XYZ file of C-alpha atoms in Angstrom:
602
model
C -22.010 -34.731 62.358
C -20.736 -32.943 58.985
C -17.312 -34.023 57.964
C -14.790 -31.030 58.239
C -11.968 -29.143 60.607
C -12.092 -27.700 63.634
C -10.074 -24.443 64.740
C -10.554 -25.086 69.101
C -9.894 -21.354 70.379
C -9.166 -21.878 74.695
C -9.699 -18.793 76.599
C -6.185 -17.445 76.029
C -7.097 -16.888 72.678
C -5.373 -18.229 69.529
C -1.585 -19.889 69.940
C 0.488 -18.367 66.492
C 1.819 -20.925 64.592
C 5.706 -21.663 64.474
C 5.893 -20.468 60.739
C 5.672 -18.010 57.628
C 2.790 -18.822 55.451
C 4.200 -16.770 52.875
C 7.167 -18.639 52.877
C 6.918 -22.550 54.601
C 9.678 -24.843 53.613
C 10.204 -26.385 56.696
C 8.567 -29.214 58.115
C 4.857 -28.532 59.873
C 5.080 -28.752 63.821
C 2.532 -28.386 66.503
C 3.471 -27.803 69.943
C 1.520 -25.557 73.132
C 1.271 -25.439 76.472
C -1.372 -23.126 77.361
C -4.193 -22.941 75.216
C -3.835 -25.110 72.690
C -4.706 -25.033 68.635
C -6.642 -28.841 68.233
C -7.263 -30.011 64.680
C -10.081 -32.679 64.360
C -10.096 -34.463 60.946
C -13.618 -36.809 60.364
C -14.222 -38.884 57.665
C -16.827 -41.728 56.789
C -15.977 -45.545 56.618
C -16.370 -47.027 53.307
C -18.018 -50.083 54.768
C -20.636 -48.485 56.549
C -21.858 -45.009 56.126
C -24.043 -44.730 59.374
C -20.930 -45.668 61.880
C -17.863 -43.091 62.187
C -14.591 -43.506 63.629
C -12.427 -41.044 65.482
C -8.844 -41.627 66.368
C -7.809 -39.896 69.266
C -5.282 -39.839 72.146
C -7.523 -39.295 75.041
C -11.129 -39.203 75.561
C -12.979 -35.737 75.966
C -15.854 -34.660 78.290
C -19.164 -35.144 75.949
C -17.539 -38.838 75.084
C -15.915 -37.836 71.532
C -12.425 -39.019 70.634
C -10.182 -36.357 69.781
C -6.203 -35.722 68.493
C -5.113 -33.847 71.251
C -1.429 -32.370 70.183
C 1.140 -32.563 73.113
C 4.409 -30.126 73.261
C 6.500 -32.653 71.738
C 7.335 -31.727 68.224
C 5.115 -33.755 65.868
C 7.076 -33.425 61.980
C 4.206 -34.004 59.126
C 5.423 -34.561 55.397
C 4.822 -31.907 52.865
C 4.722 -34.220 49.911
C 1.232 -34.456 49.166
C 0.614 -34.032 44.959
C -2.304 -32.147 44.852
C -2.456 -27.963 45.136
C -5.282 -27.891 47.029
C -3.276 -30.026 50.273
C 0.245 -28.284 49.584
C -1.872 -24.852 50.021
C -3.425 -26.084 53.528
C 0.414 -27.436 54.469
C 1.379 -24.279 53.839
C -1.073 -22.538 56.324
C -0.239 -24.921 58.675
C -3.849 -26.325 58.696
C -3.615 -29.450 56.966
C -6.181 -32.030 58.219
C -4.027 -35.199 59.385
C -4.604 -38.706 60.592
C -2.923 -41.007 63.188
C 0.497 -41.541 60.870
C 0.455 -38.022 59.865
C -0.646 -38.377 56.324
C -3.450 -35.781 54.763
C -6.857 -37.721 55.513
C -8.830 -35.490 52.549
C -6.065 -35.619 49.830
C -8.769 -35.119 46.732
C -10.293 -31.865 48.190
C -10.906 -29.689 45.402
C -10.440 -25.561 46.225
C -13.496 -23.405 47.735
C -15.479 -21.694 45.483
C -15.837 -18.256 44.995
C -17.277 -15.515 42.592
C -15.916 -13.519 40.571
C -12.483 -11.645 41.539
C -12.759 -7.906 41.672
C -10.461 -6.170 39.930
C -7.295 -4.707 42.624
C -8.782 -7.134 44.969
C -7.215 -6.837 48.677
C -10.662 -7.131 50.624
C -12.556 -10.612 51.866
C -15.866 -11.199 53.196
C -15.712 -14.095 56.218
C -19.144 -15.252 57.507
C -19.714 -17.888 59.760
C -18.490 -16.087 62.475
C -19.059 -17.564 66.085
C -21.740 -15.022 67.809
C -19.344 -14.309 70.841
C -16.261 -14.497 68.570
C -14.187 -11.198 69.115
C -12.237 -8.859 66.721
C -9.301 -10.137 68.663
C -9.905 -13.339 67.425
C -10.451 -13.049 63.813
C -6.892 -10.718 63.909
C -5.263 -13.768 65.440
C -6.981 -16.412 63.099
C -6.453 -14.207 59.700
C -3.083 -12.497 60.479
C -1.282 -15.231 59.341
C -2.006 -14.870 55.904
C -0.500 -11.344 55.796
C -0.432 -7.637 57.202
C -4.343 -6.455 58.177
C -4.772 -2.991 57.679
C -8.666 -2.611 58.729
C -11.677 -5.022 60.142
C -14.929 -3.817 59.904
C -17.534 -6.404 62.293
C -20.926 -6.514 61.693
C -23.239 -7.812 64.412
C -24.832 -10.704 61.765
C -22.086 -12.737 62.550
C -20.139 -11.663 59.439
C -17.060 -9.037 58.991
C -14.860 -7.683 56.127
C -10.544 -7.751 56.146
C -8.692 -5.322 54.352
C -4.919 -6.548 53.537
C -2.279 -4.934 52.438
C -1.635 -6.897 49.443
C -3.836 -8.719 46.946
C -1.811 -12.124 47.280
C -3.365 -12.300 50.893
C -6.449 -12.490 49.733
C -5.421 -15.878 48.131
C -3.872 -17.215 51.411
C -6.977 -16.095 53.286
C -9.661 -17.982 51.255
C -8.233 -21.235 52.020
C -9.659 -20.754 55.726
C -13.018 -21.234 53.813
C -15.115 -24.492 54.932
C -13.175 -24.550 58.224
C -15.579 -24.976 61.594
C -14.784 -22.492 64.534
C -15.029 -22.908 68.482
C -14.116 -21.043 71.252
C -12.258 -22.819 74.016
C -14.096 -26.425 74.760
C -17.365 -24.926 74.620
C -20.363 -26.739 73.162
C -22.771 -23.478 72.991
C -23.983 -22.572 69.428
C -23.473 -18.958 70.181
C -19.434 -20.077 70.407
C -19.130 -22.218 67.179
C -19.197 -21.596 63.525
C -18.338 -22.244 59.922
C -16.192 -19.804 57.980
C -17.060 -18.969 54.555
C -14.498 -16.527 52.998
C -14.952 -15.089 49.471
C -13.974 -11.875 47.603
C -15.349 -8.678 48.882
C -15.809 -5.309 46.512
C -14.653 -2.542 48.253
C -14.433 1.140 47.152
C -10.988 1.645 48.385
C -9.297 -1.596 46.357
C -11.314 -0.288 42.857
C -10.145 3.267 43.869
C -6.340 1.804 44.487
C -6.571 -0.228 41.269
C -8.187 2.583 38.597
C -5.124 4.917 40.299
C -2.428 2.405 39.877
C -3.790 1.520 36.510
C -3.221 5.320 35.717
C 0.013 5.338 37.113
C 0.884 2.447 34.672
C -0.806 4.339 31.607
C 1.479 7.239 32.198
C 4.606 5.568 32.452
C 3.392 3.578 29.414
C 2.895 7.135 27.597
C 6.136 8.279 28.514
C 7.929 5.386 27.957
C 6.782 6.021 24.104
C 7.155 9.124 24.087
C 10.664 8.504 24.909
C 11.156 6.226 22.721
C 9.117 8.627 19.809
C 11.588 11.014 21.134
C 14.742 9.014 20.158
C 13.955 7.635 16.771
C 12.758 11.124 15.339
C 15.213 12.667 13.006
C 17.314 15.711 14.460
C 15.235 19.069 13.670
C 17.210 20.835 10.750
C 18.972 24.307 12.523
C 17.555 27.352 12.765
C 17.662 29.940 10.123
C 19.435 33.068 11.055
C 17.943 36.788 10.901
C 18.422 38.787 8.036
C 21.784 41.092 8.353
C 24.256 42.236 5.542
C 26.682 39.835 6.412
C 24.533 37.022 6.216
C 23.246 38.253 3.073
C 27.153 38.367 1.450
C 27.497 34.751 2.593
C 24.236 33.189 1.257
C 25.125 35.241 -2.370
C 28.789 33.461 -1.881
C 26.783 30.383 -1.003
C 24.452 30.775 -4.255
C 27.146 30.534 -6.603
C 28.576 27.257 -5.456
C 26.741 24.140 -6.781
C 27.529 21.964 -4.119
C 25.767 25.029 -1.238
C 22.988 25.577 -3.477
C 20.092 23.606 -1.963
C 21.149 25.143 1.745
C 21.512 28.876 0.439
C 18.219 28.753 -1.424
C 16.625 27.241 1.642
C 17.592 30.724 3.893
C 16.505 32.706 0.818
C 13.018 30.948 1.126
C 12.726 31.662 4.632
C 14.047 35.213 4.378
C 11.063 35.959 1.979
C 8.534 34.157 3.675
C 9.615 36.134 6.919
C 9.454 39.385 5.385
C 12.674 40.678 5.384
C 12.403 42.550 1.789
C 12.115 46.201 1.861
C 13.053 49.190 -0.059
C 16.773 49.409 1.350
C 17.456 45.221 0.905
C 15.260 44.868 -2.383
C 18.382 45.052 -4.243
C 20.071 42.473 -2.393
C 17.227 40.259 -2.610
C 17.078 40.549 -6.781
C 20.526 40.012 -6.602
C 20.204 37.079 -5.126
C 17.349 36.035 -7.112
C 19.241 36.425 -10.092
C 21.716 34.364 -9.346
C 19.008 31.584 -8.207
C 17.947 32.189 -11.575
C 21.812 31.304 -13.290
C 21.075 27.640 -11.928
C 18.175 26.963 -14.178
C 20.108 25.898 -17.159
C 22.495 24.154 -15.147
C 20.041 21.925 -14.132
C 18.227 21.773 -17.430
C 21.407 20.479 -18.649
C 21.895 17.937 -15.738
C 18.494 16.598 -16.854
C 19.331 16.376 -20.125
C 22.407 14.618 -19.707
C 20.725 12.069 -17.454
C 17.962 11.617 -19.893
C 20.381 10.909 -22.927
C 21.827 8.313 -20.218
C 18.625 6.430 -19.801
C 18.022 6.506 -23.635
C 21.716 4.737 -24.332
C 20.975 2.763 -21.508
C 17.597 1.645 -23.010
C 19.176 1.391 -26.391
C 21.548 -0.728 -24.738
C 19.054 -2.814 -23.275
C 17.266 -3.087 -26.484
C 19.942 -4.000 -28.414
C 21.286 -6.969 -25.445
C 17.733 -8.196 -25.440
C 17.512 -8.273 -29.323
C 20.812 -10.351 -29.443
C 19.701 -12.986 -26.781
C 16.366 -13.470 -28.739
C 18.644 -13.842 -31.514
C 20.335 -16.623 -30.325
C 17.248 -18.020 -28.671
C 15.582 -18.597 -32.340
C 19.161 -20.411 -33.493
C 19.000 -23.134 -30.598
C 15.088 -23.229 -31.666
C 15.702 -24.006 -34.804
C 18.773 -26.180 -33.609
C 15.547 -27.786 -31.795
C 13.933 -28.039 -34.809
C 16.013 -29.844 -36.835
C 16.964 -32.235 -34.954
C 13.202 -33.274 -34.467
C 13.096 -33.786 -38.643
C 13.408 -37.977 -39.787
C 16.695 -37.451 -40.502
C 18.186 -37.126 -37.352
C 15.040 -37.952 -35.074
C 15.505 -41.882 -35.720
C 19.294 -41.896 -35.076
C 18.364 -40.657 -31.378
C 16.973 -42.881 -28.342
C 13.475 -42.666 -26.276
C 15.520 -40.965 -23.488
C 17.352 -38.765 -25.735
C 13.932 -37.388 -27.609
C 12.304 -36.915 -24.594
C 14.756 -34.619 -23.694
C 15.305 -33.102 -26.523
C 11.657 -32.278 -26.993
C 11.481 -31.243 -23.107
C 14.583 -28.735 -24.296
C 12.903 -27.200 -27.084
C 9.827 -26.577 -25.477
C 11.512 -24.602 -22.463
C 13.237 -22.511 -24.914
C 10.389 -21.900 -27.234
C 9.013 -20.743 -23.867
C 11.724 -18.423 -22.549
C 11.864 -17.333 -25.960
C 8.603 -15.889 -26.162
C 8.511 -13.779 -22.709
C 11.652 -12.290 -24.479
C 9.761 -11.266 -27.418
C 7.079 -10.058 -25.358
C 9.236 -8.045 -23.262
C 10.701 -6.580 -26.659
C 7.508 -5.957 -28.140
C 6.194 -4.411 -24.868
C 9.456 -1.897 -25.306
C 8.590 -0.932 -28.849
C 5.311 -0.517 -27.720
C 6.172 2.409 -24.790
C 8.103 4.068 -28.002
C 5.406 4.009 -30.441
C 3.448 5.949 -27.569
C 6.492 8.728 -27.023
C 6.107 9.057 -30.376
C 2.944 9.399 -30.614
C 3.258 11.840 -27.581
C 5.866 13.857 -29.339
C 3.613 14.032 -32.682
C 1.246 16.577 -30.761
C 3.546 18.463 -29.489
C 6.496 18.970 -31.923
C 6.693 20.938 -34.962
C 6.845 20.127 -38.613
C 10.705 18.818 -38.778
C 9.886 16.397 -35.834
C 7.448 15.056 -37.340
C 8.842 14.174 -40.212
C 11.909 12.490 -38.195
C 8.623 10.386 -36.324
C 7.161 9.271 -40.218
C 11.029 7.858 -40.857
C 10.698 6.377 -37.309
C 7.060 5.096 -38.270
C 8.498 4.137 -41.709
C 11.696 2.146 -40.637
C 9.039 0.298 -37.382
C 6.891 -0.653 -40.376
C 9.805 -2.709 -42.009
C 10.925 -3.864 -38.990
C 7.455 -5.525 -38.469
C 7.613 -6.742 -42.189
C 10.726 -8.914 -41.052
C 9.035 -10.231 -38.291
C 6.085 -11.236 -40.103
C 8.051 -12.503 -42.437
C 10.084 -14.831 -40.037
C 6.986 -15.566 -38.577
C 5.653 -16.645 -41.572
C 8.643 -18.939 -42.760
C 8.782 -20.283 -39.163
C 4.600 -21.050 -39.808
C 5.587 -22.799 -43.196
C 8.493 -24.644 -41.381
C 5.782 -26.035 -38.711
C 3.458 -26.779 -41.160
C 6.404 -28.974 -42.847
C 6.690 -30.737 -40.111
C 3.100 -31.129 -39.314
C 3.146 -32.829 -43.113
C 6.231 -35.080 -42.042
C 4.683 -36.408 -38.976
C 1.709 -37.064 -40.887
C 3.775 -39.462 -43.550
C 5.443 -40.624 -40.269
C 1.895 -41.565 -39.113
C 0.979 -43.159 -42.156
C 4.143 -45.428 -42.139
C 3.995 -46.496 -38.632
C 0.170 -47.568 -40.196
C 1.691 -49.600 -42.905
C 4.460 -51.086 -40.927
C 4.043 -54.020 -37.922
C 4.972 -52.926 -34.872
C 4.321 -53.948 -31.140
C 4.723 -50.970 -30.111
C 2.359 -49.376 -32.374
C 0.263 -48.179 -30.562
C 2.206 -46.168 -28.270
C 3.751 -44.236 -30.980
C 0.423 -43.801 -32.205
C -0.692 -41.888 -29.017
C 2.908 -39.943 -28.839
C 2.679 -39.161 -32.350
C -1.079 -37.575 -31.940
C 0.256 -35.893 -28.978
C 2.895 -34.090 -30.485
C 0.477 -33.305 -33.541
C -1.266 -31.401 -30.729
C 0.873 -29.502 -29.550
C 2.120 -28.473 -33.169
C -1.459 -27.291 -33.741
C -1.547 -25.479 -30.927
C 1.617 -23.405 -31.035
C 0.597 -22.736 -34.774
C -2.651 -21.580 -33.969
C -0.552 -19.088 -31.533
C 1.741 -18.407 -34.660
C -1.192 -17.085 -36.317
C -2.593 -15.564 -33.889
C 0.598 -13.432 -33.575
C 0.991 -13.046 -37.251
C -2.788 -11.238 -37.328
C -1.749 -9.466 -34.390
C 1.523 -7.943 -36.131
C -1.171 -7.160 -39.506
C -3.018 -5.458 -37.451
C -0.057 -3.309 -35.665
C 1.077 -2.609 -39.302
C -2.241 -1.848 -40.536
C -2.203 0.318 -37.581
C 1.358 2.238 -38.503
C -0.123 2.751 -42.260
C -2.971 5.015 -41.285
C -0.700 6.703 -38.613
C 1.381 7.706 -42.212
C -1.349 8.599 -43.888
C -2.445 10.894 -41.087
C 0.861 12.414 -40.690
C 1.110 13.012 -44.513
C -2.713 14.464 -44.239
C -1.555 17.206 -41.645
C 1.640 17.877 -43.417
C -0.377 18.780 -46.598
C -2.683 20.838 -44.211
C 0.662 22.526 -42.840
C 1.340 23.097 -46.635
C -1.625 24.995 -47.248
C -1.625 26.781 -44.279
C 1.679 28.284 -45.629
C 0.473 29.003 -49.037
C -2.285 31.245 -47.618
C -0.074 32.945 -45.574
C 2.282 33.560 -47.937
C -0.513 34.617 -50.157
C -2.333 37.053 -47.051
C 1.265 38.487 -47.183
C 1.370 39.340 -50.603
C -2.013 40.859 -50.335
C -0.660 43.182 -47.340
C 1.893 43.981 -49.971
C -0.760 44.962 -52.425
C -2.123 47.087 -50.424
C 0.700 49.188 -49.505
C 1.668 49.433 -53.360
C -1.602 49.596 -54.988
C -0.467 52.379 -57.821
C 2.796 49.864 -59.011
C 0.294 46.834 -59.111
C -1.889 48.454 -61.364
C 0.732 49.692 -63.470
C 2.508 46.596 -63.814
C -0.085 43.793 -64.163
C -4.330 44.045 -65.245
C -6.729 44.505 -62.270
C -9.073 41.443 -63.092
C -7.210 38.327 -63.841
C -9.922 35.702 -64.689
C -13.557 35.663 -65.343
C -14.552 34.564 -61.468
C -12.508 37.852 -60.425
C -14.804 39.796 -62.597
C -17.778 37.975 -61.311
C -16.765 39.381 -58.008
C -16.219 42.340 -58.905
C -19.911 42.610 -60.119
C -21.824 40.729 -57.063
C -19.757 43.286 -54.690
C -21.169 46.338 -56.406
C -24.310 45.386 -56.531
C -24.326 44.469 -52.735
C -22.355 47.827 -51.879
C -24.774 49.944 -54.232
C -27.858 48.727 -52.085
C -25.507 49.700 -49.005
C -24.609 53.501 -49.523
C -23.109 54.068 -46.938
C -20.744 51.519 -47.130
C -19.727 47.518 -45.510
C -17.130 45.970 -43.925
C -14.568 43.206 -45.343
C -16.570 40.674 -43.172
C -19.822 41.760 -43.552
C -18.845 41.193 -47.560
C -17.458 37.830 -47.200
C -20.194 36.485 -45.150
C -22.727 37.608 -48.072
C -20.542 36.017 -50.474
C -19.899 32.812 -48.633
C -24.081 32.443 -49.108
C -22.884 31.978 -52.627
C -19.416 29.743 -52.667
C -17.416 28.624 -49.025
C -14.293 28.582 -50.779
C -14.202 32.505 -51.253
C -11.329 33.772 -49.130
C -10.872 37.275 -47.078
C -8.411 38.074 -48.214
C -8.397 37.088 -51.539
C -11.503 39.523 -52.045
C -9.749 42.390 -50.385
C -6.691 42.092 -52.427
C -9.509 42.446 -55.874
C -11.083 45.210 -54.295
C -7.683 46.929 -53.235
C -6.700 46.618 -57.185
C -9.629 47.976 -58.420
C -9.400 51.949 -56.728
C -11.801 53.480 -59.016
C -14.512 51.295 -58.395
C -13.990 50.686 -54.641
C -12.483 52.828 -51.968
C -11.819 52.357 -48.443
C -13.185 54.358 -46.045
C -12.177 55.010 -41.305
C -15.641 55.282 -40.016
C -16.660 56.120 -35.896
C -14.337 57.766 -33.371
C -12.348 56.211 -30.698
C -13.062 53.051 -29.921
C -15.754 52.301 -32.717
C -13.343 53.293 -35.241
C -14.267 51.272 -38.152
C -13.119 50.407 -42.124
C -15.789 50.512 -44.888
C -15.774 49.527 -48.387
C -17.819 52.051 -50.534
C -18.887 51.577 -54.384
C -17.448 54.711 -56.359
C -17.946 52.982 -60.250
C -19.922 56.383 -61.031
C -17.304 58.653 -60.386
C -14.236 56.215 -61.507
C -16.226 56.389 -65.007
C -15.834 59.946 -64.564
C -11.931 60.190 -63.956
C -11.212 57.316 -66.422
């Protein structure tokens, strides 16, 4: 016989138990008078697995000993430390022995498969074949409300509950044997087996309630989306006269401005300009207009702020490097022979450790200036395309007074190089003393002496470094001079011909007062001209254009200029004349050789 627990049903039907499974606190007791609820607990002796003992009160009909419970109150202790036995306490089915203690105290839980999800649904098989619906309400309605049973004839139904927790309580019946009254019959025993069940109506419950909880989720943030968004700005009114003489008041105060421009904005966009308010708008427009130099000046002013407060800056940061290069050299000479033997181990060390944090500090200084002078040199170079002539010669005095300042750092870098290579030489003799003289601790100088040698070496070769660096920037600000004096000679030039083109014009309106006043052919390449262009206009009789002339004559020299040949040829009005060919649009001047009848007139 299998080791397990009996639920004895008599005739009557089930007795209900004297307590809440949902919430047991109290004490378990058993007590019935009619058909009464018999718990049989079997286990196997240790000693010898084929013999088994039962402990019972009175002896039954087919010679088995079983614990018949009178209707005296029987109290059993709920103390027992493992889940599994608590859980059975608490459905009042916990297997007991003769003192009342839990006979199977290790059992583990039943096992199951996998929980649906929105489980409220259990499959129980094992069913006695004459067991009832009646019966399987009274044995599973004390784990919670039932709402439906559906029996199948296999010995097997399904329980719907109202709540999913139920489901929990319910598959602790699992493992439990079943029997109807005293009855021996196979047809009126059975084992329960209780698992989850998947049921349409618990997936259907759980997808809706899962819906439910996505919409409040939604609305909660969209209430709370709702609260942290800024207020909407107000609405802009309609178009009206009225409104229109308060936004022009509005336009004329500084401290309105941003709001009144913002209703003119919309007022366009909307359309409200027509024929009778287009004067209204322009006026309104215009005085939009009256804030431009306002706030050209604003930005002025608060750029002339930034540059003090750079200059400032510059000027601060300047002074601290200053001062960082006196407590250097401070530094420095207090590491020469003279004073460096009147100080102890302790007091070197620290006085080394000092000088190299503020050789340190001040180098990110000077890198931080240099990285300033640096964003100017690109303004300026900025400004140098844009700018006219005057500008840029304020930028070459700029360029010119950046070059000396990097000759005085070059120069300080080179007398600090020399002063580190002085010192280089001293701790050299120092070196070759310490060889000459006897001391224990030779050789420990010897290693701190080669160390600091190092370190001198390698701040020099940095020295250098930045010394070919600052060449190279200088080198640099040179050719930016000679380019700017290059462009200004170009500038020069360009002015010369222009003046010169202008003089020609002149010519040309006076030609009668230049040839009284001065020769027409001034040197010997002017008459050379003068004979290449008459050949080449007595091939063309009917006559050529100032640009179809120079681009003949450029064959011969590039440095022939327009109008530097049509100031000769304006001088010279009985040899050439000038000539309106085409109508309208092809309207065209011509250059025509006339030496033949000049020779004439002359």
């Amino acid at each position: 016989m299998e080791s397990g627990f009996w639920l004895s049903f008599s005739s009557l039907g089930l007795n209900q138990l004297p307590f809440d499974p949902a919430n047991n606190n109290e004490p378990l007791q058993f007590g019935s008078a009619s058909g009464p609820l018999v718990t049989e607990g079997l286990i196997e002796n240790g000693g010898e697995s084929s013999k088994k003992r039962k402990r019972t009160n009175a002896p039954s009909a087919d010679s088995s000993r079983t614990l018949n419970v009178d209707s005296t109150a029987m109290t059993l202790p709920m103390s027992d430390p493992t889940a599994w036995a608590t859980a059975m306490n608490n459905l009042g089915m916990a297997p007991l022995g003769i003192a009342g203690q839990p006979i199977l105290p290790d059992l583990p839980p039943p096992a199951t498969r996998e929980r649906p999800p929105g489980c409220k649904t259990v499959f129980v098989g094992g069913l006695p074949e004459n067991g009832t619906e009646q019966i399987i309400v009274e044995v599973f309605e004390q784990c919670g409300e039932i709402i439906a049973i559906r029996k199948s004839k296999k010995n097997f139904c399904h329980i719907r509950f109202a709540e999913e927790y139920m489901v929990d309580k319910a598959l602790y019946l699992s493992g439990y044997r079943i029997r109807l009254g005293s009855s021996t019959d196979k047809k009126d025993t059975g084992r329960l087996h209780v698992d989850f069940a998947q049921a349409r109506d618990d997936l259907y419950e759980w997808e809706c309630k899962q819906r439910m909880l996505a919409r409040e989720e939604r609305h909660r943030r969209r209430m709370e989306e709702e609260r942290l968004r800024p207020p909407s700005p107000p609405p802009v009114v309609h178009y009206s006269d009225h409104e229109c003489s308060i936004v022009a008041e509005k336009l004329k105060d500084d401290s309105k401005f941003s709001e009144a421009v913002q209703t003119l904005l919309t007022w366009i966009e909307r359309g409200e300009v027509n024929r009778r308010s287009a004067n209204n708008f322009y006026s309104m427009i215009q005085s939009a207009n009256s804030h431009v130099r306002r706030l050209v000046n604003e930005k002025a002013a608060h750029e002339k702020d930034m540059e003090e407060a750079k200059e400032k800056f510059k000027q601060a940061l300047s002074g601290i490097l200053i001062q960082f290069e006196q407590i250097v050299a401070v530094y420095h000479s207090a590491s020469k022979q003279k004073a460096w033997d009147h100080f102890t181990k302790a007091q070197r060390k620290n006085i080394s450790v000092w000088c190299k944090q503020a050789e340190e500090i001040r180098n990110i200084h000077n890198d931080e200036l240099m990285g300033i002078r640096r964003e100017e040199e690109m303004e300026m170079s900025d400004d140098e395309i844009e700018e006219t002539t005057e500008t840029k010669e304020t930028e070459e005095s700029a360029l010119v007074s950046q070059a000396e300042a990097l000759k005085e750092e070059n120069d300080s870098l080179r007398w600090q190089l020399d002063a580190y290579r002085n010192e280089v030489e001293l701790l050299k003799q120092e070196q070759g003393k310490a060889h000459r003289e006897d001391d224990p601790n030779k050789e420990q100088q010897l290693k701190l002496l080669q160390q600091a040698l190092q370190g001198m070496q390698q701040h020099l070769l940095k020295v250098q470094e930045e010394y070919k660096r600052k060449e190279a920037e200088l080198e640099k600000v040179k050719d930016d001079k000679l380019q700017v004096e290059k462009m200004l000679e170009n500038l020069k030039e360009k002015e010369s011909c222009a003046s010169r083109l202008c003089a020609s014009n002149q010519d040309s309106d006076y030609p009668l007062e230049k040839t009284l006043n001065s020769s027409p052919i001034k040197s010997e390449r002017e008459a050379l001209l003068v004979g290449i262009i008459s050949t080449f206009l007595h091939v063309h009789p009917f006559g050529a254009s100032i640009e179809y002339i120079c681009s003949y004559l450029h064959r011969l020299d590039n440095k022939i200029c327009t109008s530097d040949v049509e100031c000769l040829m304006s001088r010279l009005q009985h040899t050439f004349k000038q000539e309106m060919t085409g109508v309208g649009a092809s309207l065209e001047k011509r250059w025509k050789f006339c030496g033949f009848e000049g020779l004439k007139l002359t």
